[in-house]
Short mmCIF file of C-alpha atoms and ligand atoms in Angstrom, two decimals:
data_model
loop_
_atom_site.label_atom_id
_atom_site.label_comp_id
_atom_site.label_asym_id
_atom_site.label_seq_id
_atom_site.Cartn_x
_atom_site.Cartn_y
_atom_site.Cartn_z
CA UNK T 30 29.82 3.53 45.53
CA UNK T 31 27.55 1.26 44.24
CA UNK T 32 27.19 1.13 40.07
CA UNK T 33 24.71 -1.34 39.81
CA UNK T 34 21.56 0.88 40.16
CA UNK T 35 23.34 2.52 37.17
CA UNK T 36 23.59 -1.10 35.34
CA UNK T 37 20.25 -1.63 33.13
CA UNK T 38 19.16 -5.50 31.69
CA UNK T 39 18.27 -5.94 27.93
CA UNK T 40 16.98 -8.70 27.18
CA UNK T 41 17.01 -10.59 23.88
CA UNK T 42 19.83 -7.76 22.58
CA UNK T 43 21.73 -8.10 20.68
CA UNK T 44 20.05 -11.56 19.91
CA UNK T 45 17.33 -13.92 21.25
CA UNK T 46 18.68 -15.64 24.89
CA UNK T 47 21.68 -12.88 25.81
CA UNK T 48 20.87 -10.28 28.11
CA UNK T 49 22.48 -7.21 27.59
CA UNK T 50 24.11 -5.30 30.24
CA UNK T 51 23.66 -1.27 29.04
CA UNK T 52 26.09 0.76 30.33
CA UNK T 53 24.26 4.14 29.56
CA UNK T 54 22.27 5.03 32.62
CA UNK T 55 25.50 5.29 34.18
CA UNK T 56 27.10 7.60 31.79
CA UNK T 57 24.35 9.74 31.43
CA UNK T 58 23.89 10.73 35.39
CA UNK T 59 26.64 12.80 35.86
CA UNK T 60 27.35 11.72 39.35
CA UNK T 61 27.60 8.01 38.56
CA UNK T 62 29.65 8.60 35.54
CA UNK T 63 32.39 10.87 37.41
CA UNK T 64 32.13 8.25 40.25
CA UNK T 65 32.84 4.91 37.75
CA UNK T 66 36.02 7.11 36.31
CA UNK T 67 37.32 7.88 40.06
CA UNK T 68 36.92 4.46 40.87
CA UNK T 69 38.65 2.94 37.50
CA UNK T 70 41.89 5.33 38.30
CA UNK T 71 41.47 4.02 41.85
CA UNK T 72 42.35 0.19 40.48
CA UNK T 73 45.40 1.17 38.58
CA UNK T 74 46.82 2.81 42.44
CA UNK T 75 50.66 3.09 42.33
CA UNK T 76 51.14 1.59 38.72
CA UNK T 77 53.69 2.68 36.21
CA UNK T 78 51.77 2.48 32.89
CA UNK T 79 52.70 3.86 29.99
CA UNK T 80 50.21 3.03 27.42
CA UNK T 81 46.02 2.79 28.21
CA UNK T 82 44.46 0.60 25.14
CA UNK T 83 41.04 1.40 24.75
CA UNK T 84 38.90 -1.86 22.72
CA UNK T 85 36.36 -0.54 20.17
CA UNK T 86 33.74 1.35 20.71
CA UNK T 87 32.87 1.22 24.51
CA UNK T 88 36.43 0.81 25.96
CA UNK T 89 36.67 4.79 24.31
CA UNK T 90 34.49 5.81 26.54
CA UNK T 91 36.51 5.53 29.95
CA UNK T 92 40.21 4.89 28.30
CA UNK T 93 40.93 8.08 27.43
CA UNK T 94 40.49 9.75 30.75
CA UNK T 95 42.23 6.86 32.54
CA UNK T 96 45.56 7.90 30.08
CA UNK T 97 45.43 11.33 30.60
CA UNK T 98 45.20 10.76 34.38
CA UNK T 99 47.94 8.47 34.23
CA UNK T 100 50.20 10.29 32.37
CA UNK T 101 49.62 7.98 29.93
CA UNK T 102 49.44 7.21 25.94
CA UNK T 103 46.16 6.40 24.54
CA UNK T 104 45.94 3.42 21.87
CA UNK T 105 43.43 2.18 20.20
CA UNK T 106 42.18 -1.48 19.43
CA UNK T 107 39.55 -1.32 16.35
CA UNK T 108 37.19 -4.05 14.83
CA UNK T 109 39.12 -4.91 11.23
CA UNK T 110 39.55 -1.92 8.71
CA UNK T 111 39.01 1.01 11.18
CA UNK T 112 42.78 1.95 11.71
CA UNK T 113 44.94 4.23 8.29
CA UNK T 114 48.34 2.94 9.01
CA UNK T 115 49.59 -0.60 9.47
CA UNK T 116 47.98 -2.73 11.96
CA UNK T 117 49.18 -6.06 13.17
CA UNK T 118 45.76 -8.34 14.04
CA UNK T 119 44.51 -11.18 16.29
CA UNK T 120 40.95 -13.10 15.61
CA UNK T 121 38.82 -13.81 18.04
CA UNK T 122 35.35 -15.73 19.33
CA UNK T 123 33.19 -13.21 20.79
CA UNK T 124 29.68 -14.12 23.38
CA UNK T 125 28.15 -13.59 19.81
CA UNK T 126 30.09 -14.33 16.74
CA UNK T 127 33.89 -14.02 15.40
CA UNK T 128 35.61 -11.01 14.68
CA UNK T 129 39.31 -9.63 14.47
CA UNK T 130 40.93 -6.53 15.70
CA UNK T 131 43.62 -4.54 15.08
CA UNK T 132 46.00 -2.13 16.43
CA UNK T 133 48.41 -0.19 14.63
CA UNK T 134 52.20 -1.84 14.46
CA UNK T 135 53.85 1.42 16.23
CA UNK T 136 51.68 1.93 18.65
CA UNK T 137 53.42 -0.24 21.47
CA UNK T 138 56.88 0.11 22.32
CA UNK T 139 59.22 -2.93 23.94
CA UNK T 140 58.89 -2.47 27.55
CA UNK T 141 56.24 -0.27 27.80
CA UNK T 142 53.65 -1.16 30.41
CA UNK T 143 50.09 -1.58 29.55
CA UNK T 144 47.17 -1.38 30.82
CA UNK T 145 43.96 -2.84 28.91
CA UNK T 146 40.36 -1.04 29.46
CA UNK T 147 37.10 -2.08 27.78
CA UNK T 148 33.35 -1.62 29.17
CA UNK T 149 32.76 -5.76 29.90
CA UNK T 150 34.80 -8.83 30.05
CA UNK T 151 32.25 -11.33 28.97
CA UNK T 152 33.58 -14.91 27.60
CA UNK T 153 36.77 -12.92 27.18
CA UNK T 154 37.84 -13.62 23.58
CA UNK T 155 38.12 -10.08 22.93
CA UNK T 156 40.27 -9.33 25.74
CA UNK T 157 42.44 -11.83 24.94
CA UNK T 158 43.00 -10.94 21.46
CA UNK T 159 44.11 -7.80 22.66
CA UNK T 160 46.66 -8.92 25.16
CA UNK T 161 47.98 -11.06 22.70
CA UNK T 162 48.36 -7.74 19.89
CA UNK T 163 50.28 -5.84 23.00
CA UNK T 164 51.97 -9.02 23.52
CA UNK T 165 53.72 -9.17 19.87
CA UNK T 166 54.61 -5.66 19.71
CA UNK T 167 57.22 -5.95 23.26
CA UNK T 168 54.26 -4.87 25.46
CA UNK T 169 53.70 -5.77 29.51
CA UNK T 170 49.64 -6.14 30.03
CA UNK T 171 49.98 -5.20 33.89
CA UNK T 172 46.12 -4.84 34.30
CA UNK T 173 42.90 -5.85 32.48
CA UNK T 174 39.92 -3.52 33.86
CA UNK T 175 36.84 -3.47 33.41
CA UNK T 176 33.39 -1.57 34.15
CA UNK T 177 31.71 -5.35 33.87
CA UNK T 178 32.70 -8.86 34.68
CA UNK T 179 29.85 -11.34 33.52
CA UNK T 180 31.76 -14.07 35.98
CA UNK T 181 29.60 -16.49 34.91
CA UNK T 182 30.62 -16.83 31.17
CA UNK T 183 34.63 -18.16 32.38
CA UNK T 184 36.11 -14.52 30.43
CA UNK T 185 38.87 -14.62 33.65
CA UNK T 186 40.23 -18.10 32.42
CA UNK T 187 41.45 -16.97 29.24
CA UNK T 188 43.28 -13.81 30.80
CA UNK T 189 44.24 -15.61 33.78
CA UNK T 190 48.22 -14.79 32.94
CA UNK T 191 46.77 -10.83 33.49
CA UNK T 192 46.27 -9.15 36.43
CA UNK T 193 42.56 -8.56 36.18
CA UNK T 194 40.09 -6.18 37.92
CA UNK T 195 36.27 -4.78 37.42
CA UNK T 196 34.04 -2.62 39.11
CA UNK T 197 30.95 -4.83 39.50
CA UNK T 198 30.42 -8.80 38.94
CA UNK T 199 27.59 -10.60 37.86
P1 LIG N 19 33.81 -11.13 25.19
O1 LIG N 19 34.84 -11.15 24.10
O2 LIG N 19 34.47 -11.05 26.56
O3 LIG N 19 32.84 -12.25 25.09
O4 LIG N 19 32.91 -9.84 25.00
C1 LIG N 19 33.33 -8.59 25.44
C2 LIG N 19 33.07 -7.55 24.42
O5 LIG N 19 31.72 -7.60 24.01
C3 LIG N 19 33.31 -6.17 25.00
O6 LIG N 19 33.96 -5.36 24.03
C4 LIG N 19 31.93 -5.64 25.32
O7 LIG N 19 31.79 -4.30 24.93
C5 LIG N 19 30.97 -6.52 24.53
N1 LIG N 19 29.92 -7.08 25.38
C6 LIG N 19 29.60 -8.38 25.54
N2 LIG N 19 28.56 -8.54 26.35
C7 LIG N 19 28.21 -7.30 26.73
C8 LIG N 19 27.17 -6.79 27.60
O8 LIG N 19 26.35 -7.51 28.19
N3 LIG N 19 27.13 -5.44 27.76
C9 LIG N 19 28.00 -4.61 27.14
N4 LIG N 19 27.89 -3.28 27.37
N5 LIG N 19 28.97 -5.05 26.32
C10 LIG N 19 29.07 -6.38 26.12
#
């Protein structure tokens, strides 16, 4: 199927000179919606994962199902001081602005096998900083995935060591 009838341009947002892919046509036709989770599950085919990691806020959308339907765990990466227990964190340049996330320190065991989920892989600092937290607790990334790649702002170059995979690419 074809998501980018679902795929709507802002421009100027969140500041003057980006535009904004918004993701929420697509999750509010309920066709579409069911259609991008099939097709997510579809890209992880035959993998052994044992942990999803959903990236704050929009990765939550999709992550969730994608570990349930996996047979999965569901973790959590959160923008700084979201997360109770301990976190380990990793700063990191975003399309607009720094930031750092977090993830708590027990939520990865050594071994386990990963797979990283947020809504768009843009210049790909965030996604980075995220393989790098599963990284330092004994984690395997064995898939980035995406909704979105932007190819045109270089995010695959800094998780070129990842298998990598998205449903549409601009
Ligand atoms: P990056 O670190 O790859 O530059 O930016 C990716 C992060 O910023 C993702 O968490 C994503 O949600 C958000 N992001 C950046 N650009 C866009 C965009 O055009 N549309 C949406 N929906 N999210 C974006």
């Amino acid at each position: 199927m074809d998501f980018a009838p679902y795929i709507r341009d802002i421009e100027d947002f969140p500041k003057p000179g980006v535009v904004f892919k918004d993701i929420t046509p697509l999750l509010k036709n309920p066709f579409a919606f069911q259609k991008a989770g099939d097709a997510l599950l579809g890209l992880t085919r035959n993998m052994k994962i044992d942990k999803v990691v959903g990236v704050d806020s929009r990765g939550f959308i999709f992550a969730p199902m994608l570990a349930e339907k996996l047979g999965a765990g569901f973790v959590t990466v959160r923008k700084s001081g979201k997360l109770p227990y301990k976190t380990i964190s990793e700063s990191y340049d975003l399309e607009y602005g720094t930031g750092t996330l977090e993830m708590h320190s027990d939520a990865i065991e050594k071994g386990e096998k990963v797979l990283v989920h947020d809504d768009v892989l843009a210049t790909g600092g965030t996604a980075e900083a995220v393989c790098k937290l599963v990284e330092r607790l004994g984690g395997e990334v064995v898939q980035c995935n995406f909704l979105i790649e932007l190819t045109f702002l270089k995010g695959a170059d800094k998780i070129k060591n990842y298998p990598k995979a998205a449903l549409l690419q601009y």
